[in-house]
CSV table of N, CA, C and O in Angstrom, one decimal:
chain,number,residue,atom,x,y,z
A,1,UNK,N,179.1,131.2,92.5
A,1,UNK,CA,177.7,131.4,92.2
A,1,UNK,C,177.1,130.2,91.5
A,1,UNK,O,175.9,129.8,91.7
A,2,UNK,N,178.1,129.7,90.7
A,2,UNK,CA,177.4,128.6,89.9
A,2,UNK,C,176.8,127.3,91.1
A,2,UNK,O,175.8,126.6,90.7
A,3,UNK,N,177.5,127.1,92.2
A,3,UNK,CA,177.9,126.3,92.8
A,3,UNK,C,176.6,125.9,93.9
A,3,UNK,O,176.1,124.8,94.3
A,4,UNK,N,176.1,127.5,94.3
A,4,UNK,CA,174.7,127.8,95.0
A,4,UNK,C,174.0,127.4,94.3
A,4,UNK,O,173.4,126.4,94.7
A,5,UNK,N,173.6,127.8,92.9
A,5,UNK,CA,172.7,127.7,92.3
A,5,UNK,C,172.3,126.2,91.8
A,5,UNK,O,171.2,125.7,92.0
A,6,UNK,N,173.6,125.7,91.3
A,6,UNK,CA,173.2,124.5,91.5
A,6,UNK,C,173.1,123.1,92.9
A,6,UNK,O,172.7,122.0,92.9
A,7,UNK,N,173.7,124.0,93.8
A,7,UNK,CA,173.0,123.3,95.6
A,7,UNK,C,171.7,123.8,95.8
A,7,UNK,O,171.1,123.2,96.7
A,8,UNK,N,171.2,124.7,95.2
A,8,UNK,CA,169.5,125.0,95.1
A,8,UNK,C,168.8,124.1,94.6
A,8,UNK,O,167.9,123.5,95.2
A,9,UNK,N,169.2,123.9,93.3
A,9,UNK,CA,168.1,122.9,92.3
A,9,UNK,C,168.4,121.7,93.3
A,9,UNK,O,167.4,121.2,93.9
A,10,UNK,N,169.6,121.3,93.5
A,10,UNK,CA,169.6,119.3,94.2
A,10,UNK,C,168.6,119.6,95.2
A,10,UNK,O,167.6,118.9,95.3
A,11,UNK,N,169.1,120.7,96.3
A,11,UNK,CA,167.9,120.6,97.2
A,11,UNK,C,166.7,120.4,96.9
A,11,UNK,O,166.0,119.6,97.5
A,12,UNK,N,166.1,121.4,95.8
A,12,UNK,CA,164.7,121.3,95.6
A,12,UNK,C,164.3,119.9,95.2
A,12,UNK,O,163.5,119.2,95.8
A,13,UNK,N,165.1,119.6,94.0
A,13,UNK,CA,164.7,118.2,93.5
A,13,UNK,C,165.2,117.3,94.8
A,13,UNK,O,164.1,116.8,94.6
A,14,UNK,N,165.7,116.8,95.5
A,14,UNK,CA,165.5,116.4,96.9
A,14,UNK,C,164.5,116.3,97.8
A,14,UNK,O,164.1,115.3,98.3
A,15,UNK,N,164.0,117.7,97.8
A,15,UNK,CA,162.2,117.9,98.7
A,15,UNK,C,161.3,117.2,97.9
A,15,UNK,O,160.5,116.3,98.4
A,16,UNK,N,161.4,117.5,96.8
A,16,UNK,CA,160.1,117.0,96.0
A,16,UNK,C,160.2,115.4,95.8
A,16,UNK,O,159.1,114.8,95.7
A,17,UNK,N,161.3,114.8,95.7
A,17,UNK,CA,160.9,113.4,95.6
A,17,UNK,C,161.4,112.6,96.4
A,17,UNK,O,162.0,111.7,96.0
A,18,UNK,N,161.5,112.8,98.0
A,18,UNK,CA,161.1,112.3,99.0
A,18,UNK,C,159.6,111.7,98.9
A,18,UNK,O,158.6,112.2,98.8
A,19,UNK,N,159.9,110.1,98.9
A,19,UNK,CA,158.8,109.7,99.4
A,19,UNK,C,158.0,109.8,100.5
A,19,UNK,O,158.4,109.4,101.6
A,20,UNK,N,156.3,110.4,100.4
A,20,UNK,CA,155.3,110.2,101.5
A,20,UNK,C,154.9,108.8,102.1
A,20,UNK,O,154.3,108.0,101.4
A,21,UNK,N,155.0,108.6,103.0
A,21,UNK,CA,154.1,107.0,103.7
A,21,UNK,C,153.0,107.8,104.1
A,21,UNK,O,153.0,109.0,104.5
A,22,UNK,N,151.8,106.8,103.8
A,22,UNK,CA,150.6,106.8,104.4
A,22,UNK,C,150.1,106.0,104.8
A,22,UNK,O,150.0,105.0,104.2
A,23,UNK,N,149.6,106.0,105.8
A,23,UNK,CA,148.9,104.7,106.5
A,23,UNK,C,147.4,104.4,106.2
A,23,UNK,O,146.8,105.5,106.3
A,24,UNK,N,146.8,103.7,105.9
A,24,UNK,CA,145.4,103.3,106.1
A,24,UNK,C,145.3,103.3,106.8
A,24,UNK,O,146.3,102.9,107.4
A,25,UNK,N,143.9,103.8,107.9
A,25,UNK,CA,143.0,103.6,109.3
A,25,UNK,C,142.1,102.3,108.7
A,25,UNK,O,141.6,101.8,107.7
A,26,UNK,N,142.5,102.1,110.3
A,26,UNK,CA,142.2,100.3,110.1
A,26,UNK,C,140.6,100.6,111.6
A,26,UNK,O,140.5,101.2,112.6
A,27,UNK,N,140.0,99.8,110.7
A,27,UNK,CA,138.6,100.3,111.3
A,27,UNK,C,138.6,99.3,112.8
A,27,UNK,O,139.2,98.3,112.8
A,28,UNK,N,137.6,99.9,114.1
A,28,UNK,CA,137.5,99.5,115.2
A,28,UNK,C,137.5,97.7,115.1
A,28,UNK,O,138.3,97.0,115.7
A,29,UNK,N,136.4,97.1,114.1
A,29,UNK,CA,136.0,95.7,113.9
A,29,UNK,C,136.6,95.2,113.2
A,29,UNK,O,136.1,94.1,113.0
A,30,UNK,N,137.8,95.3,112.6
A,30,UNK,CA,138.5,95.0,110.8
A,30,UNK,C,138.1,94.3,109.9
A,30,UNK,O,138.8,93.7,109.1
A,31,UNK,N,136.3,94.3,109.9
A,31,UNK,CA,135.9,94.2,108.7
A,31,UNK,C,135.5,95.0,108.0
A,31,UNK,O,135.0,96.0,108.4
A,32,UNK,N,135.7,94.8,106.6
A,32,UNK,CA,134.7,95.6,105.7
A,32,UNK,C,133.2,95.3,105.6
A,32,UNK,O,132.5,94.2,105.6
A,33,UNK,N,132.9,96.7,105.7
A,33,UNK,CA,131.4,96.6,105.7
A,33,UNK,C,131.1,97.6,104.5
A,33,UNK,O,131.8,98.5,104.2
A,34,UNK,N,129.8,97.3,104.0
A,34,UNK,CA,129.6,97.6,102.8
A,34,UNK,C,128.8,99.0,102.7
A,34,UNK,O,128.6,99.5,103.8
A,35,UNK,N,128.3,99.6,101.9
A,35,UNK,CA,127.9,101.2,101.8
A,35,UNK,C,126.3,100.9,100.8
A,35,UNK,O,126.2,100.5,99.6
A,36,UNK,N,125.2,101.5,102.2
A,36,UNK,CA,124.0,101.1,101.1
A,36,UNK,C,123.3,102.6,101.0
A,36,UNK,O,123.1,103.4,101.9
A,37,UNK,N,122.9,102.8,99.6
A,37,UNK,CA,122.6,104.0,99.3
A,37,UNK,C,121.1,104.6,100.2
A,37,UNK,O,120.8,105.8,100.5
A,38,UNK,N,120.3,103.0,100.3
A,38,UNK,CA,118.9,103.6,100.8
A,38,UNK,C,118.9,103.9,102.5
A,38,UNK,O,118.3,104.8,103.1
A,39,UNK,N,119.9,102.8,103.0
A,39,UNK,CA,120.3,102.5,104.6
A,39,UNK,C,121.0,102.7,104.9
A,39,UNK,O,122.2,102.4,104.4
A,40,UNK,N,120.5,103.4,105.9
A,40,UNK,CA,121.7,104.6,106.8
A,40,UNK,C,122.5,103.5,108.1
A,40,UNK,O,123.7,103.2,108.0
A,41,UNK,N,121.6,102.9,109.2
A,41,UNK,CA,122.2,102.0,109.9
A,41,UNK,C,121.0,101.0,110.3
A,41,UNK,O,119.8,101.2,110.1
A,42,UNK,N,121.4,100.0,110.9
A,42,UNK,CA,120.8,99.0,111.0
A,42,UNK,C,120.8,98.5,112.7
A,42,UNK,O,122.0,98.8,113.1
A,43,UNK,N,120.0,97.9,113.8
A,43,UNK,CA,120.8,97.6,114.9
A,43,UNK,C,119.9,96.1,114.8
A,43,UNK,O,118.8,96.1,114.4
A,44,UNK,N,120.6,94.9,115.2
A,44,UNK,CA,119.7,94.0,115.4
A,44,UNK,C,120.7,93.3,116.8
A,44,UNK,O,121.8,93.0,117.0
A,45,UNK,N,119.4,93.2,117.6
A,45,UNK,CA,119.6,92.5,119.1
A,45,UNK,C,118.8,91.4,119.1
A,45,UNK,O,117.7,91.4,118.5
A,46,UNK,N,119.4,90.1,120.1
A,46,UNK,CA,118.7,89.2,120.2
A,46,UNK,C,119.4,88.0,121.5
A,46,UNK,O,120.5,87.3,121.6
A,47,UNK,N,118.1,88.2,122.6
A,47,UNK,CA,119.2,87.5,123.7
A,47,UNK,C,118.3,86.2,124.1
A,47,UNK,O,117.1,86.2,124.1
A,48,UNK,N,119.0,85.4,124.5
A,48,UNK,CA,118.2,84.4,124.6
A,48,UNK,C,118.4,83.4,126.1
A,48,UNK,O,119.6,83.0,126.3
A,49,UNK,N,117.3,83.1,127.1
A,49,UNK,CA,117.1,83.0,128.3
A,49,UNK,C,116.8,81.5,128.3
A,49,UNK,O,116.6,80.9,127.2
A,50,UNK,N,116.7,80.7,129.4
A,50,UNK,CA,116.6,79.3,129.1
A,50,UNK,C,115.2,78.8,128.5
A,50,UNK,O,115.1,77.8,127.7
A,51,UNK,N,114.3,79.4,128.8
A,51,UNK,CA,112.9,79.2,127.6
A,51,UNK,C,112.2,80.3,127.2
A,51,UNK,O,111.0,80.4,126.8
A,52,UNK,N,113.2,81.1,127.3
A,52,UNK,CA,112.1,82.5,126.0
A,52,UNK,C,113.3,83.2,125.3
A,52,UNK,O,114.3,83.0,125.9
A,53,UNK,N,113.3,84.0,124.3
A,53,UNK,CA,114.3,84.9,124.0
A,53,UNK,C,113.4,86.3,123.1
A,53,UNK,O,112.3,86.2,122.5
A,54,UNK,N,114.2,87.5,123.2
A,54,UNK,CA,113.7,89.0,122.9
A,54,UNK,C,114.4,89.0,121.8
A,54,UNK,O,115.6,88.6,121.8
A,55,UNK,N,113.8,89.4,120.8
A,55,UNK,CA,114.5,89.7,119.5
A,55,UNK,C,114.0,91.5,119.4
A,55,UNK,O,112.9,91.9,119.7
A,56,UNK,N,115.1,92.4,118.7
A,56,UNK,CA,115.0,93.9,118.2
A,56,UNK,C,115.7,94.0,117.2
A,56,UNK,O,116.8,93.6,117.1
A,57,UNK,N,114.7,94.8,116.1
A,57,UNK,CA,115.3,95.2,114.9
A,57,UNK,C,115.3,96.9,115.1
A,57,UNK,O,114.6,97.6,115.9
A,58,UNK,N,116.3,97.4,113.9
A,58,UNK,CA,116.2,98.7,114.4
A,58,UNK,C,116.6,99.2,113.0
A,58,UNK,O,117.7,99.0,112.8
A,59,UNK,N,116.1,99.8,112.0
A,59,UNK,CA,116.4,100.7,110.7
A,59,UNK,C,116.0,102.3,111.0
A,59,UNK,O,115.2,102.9,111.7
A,60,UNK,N,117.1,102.7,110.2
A,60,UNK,CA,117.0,104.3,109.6
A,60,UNK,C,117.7,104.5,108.4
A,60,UNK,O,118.9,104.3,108.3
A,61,UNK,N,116.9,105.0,107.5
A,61,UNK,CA,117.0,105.7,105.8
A,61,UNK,C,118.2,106.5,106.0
A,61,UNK,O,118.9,106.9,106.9
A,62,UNK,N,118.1,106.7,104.4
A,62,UNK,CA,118.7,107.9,104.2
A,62,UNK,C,117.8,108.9,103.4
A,62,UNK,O,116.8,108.7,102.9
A,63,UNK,N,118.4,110.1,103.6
A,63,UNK,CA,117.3,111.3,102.6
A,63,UNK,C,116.5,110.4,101.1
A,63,UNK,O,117.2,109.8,100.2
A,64,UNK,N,115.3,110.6,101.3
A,64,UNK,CA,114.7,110.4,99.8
A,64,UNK,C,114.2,108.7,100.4
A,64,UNK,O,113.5,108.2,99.5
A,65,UNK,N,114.3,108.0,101.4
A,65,UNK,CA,113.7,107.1,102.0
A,65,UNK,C,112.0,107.4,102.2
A,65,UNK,O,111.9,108.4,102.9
A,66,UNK,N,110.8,106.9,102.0
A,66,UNK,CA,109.2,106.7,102.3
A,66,UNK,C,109.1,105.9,102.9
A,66,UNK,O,107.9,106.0,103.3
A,67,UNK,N,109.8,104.6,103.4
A,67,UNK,CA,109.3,103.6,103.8
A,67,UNK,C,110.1,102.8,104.3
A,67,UNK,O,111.2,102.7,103.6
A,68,UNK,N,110.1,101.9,105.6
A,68,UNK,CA,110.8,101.0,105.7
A,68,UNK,C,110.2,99.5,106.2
A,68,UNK,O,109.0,99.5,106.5
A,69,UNK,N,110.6,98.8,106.3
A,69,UNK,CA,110.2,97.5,106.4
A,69,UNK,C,111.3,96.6,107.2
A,69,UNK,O,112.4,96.3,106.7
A,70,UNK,N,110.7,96.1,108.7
A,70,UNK,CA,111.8,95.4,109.2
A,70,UNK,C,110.8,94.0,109.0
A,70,UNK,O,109.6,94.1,108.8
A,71,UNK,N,111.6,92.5,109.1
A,71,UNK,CA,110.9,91.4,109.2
A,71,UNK,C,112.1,90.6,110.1
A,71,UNK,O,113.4,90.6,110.0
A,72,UNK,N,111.2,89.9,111.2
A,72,UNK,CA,112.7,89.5,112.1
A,72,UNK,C,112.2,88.0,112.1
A,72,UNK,O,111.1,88.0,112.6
A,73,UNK,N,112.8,86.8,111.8
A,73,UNK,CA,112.5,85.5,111.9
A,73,UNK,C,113.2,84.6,113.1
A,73,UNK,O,114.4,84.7,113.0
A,74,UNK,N,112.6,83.8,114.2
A,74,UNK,CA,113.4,83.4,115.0
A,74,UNK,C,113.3,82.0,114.1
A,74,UNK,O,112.3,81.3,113.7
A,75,UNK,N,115.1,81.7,114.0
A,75,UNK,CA,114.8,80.1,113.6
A,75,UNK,C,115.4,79.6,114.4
A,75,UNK,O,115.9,80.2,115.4
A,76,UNK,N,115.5,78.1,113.9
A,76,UNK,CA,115.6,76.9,114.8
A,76,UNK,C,116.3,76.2,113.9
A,76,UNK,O,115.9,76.2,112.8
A,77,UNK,N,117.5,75.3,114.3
A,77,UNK,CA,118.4,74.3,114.2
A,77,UNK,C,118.2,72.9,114.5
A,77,UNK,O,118.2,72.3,115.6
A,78,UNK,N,117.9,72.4,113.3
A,78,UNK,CA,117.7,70.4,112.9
A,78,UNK,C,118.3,70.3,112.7
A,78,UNK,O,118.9,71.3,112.4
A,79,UNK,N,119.3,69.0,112.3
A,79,UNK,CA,120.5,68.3,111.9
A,79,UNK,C,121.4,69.1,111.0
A,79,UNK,O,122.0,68.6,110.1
A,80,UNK,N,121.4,70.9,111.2
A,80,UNK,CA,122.1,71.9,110.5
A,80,UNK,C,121.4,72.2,109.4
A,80,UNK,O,121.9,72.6,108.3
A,81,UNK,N,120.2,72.1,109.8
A,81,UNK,CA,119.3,73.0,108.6
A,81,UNK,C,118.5,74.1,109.6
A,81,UNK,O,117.7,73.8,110.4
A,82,UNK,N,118.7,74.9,109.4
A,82,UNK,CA,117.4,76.3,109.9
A,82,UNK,C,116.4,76.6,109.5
A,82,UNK,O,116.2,77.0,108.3
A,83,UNK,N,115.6,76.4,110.4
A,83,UNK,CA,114.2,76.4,109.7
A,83,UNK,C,113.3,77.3,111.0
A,83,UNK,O,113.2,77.0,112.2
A,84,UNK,N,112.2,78.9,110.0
A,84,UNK,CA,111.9,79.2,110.7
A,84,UNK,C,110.6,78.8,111.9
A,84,UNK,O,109.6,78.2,111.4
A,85,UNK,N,110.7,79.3,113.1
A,85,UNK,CA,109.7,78.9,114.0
A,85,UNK,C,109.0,80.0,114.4
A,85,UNK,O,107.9,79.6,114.9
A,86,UNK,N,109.0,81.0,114.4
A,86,UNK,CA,108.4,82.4,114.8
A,86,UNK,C,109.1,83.7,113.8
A,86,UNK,O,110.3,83.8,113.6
A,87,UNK,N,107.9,84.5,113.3
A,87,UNK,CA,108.1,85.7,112.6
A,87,UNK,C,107.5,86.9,112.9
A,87,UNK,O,106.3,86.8,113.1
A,88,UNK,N,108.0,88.2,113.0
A,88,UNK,CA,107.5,89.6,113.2
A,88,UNK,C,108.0,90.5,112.2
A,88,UNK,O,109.2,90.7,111.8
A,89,UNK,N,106.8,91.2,111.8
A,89,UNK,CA,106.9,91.7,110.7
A,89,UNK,C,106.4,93.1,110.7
A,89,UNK,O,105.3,93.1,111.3
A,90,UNK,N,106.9,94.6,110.2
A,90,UNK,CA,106.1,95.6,110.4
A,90,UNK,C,107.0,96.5,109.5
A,90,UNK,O,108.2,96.6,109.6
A,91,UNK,N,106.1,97.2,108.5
A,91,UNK,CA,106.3,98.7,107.8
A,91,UNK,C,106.2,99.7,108.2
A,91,UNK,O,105.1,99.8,108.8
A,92,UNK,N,106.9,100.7,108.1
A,92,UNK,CA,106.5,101.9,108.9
A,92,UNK,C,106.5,102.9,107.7
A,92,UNK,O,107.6,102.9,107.0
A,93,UNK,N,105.7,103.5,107.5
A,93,UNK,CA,105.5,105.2,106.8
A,93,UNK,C,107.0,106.1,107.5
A,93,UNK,O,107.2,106.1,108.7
A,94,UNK,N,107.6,106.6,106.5
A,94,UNK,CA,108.7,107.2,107.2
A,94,UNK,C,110.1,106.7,106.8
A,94,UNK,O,110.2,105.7,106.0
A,95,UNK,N,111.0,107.3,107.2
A,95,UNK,CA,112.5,106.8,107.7
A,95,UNK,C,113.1,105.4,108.8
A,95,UNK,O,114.1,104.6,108.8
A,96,UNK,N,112.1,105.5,109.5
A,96,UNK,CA,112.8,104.8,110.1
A,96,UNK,C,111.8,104.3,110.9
A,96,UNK,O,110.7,104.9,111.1
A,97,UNK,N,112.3,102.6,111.7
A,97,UNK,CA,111.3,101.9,112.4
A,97,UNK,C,111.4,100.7,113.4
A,97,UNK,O,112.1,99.8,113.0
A,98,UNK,N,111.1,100.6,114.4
A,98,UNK,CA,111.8,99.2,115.2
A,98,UNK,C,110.6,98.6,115.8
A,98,UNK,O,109.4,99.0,115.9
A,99,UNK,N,111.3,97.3,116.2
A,99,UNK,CA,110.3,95.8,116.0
A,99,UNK,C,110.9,95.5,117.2
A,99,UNK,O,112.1,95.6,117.4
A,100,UNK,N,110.1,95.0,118.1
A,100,UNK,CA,110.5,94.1,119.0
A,100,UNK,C,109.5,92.5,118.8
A,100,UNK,O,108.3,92.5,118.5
A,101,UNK,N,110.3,91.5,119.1
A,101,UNK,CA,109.5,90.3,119.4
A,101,UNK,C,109.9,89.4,120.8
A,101,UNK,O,110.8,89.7,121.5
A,102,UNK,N,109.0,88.3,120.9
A,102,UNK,CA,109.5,87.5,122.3
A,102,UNK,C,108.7,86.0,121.6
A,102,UNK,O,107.7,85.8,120.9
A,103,UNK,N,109.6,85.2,122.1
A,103,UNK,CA,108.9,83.8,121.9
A,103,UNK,C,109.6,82.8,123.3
A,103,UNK,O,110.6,83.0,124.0
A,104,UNK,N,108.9,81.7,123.3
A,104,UNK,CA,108.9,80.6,124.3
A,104,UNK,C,110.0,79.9,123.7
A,104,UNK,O,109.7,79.7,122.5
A,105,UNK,N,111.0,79.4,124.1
A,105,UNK,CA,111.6,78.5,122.6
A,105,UNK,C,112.1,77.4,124.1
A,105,UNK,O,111.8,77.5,125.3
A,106,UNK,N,113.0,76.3,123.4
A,106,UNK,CA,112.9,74.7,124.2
A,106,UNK,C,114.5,75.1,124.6
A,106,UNK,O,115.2,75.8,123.8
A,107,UNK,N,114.9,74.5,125.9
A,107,UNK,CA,116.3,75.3,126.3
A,107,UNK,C,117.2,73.8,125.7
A,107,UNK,O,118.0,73.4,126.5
A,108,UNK,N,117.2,73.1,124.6
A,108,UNK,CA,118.1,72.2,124.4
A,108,UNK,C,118.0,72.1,122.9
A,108,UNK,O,118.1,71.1,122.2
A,109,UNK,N,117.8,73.6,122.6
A,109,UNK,CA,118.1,73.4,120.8
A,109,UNK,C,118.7,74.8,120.6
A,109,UNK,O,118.5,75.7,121.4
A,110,UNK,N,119.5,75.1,119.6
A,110,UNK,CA,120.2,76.0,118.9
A,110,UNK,C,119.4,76.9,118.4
A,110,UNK,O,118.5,76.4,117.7
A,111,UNK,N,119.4,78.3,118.6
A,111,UNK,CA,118.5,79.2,117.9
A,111,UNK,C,119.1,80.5,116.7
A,111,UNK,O,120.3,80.5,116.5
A,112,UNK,N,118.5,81.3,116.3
A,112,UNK,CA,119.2,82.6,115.9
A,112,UNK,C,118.2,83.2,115.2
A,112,UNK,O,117.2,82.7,114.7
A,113,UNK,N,118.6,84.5,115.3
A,113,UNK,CA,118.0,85.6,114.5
A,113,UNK,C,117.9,86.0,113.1
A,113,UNK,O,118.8,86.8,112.8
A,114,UNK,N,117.2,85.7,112.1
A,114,UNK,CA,117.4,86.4,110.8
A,114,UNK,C,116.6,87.6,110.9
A,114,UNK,O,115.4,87.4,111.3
A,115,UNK,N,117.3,89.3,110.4
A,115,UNK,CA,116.4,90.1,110.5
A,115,UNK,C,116.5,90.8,109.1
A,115,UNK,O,117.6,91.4,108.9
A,116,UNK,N,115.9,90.8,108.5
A,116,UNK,CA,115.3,91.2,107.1
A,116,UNK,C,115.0,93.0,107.2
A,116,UNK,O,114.1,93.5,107.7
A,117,UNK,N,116.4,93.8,106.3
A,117,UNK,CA,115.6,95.4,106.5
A,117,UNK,C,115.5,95.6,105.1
A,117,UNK,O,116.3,95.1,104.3
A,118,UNK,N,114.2,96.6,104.6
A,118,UNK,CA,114.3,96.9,103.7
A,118,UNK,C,113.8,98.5,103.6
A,118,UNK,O,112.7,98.8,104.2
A,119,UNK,N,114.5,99.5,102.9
A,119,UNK,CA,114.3,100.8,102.7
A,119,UNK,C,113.8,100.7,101.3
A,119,UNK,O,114.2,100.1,100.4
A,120,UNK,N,112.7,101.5,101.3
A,120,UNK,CA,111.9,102.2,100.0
A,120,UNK,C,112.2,103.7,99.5
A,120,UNK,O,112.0,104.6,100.3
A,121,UNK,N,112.7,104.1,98.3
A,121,UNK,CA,112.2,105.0,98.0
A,121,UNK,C,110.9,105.1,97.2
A,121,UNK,O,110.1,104.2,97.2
A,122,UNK,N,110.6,106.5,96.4
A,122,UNK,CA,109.5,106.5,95.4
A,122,UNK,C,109.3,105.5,94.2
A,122,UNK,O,108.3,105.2,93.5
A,123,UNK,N,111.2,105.1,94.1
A,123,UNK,CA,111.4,104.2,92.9
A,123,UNK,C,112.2,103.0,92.7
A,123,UNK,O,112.7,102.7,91.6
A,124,UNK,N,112.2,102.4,93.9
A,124,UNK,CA,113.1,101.8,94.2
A,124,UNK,C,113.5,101.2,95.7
A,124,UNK,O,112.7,101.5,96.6
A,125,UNK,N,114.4,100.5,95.9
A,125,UNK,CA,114.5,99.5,97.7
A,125,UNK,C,115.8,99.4,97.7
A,125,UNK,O,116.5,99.5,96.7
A,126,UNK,N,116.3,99.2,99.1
A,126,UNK,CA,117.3,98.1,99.0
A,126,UNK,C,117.2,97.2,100.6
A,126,UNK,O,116.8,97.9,101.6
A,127,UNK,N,117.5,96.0,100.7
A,127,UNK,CA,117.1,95.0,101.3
A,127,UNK,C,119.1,95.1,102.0
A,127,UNK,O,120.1,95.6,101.5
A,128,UNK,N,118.8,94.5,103.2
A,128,UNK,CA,120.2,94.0,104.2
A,128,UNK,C,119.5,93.0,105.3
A,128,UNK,O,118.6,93.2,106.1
A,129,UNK,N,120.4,91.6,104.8
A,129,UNK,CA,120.2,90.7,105.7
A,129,UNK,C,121.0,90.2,106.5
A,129,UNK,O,122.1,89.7,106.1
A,130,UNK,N,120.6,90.3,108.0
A,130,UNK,CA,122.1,90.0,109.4
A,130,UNK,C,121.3,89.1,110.3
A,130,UNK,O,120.1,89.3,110.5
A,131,UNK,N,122.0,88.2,110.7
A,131,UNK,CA,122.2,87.1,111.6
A,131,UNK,C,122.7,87.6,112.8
A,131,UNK,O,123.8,88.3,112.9
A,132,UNK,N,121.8,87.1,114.0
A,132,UNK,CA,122.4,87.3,115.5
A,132,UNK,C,122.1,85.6,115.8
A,132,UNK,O,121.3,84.8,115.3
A,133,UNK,N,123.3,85.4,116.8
A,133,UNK,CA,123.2,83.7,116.9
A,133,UNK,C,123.2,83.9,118.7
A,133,UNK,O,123.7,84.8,119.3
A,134,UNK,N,122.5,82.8,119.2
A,134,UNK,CA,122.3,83.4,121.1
A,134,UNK,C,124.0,83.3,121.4
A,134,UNK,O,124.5,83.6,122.5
């Protein structure tokens, strides 16, 4: 009897401190991306053709959002300084809001997208700034 009793306890204490593995999920992109309280998601597109390119911005809030604000700047590349050449700008009453633009640009210079979002509450913003490069 004694002998069960004590092949009971080893087993239990056995089960119990078996180590668990866990793995982390390793995300589709494997970067970290950051968590914003006012912005929900963001899309920014931008393609570029031998003398014109389409730029789209795209915001949506989260609950308690009034307002949003996209601004999309096309710049331009000088000896590795960026400097902007065309801007589109628009607030929207609401959650959420998208921007499209188009410009003529020169087919033997470097270009890209800076697109500026910003969500409003009643008391408060928060701003996210992303780069598309052609």
């Amino acid at each position: 009897m004694k002998k069960s009793v004590i092949s009971i306890l080893l087993a239990l204490v056995m089960v119990f401190t078996v180590a668990i593995t866990a793995f982390a999920a390793i995300a589709d992109d494997n970067l970290v991306s950051p968590c914003y309280t006012y912005i929900g998601s963001t899309d920014t597109s931008f393609t570029v053709n031998t003398f014109s390119c389409a730029a789209t911005g795209d915001i949506c809030g989260r609950n308690g959002t009034i307002k949003v604000n996209i601004k999309l700047q096309l710049q331009k590349e000088n000896d590795g300084v960026w400097s902007t050449v065309e801007t589109w700008e628009k607030t929207f009453n609401g959650i959420s809001g998208e921007l499209e633009g188009s410009a003529t640009i020169s087919p033997f210079s470097n270009y890209r997208l800076k697109a500026v979002y910003t969500a409003y509450t009643s008391s408060d913003s928060e701003t996210l700034v992303a780069y598309r490069y052609e």
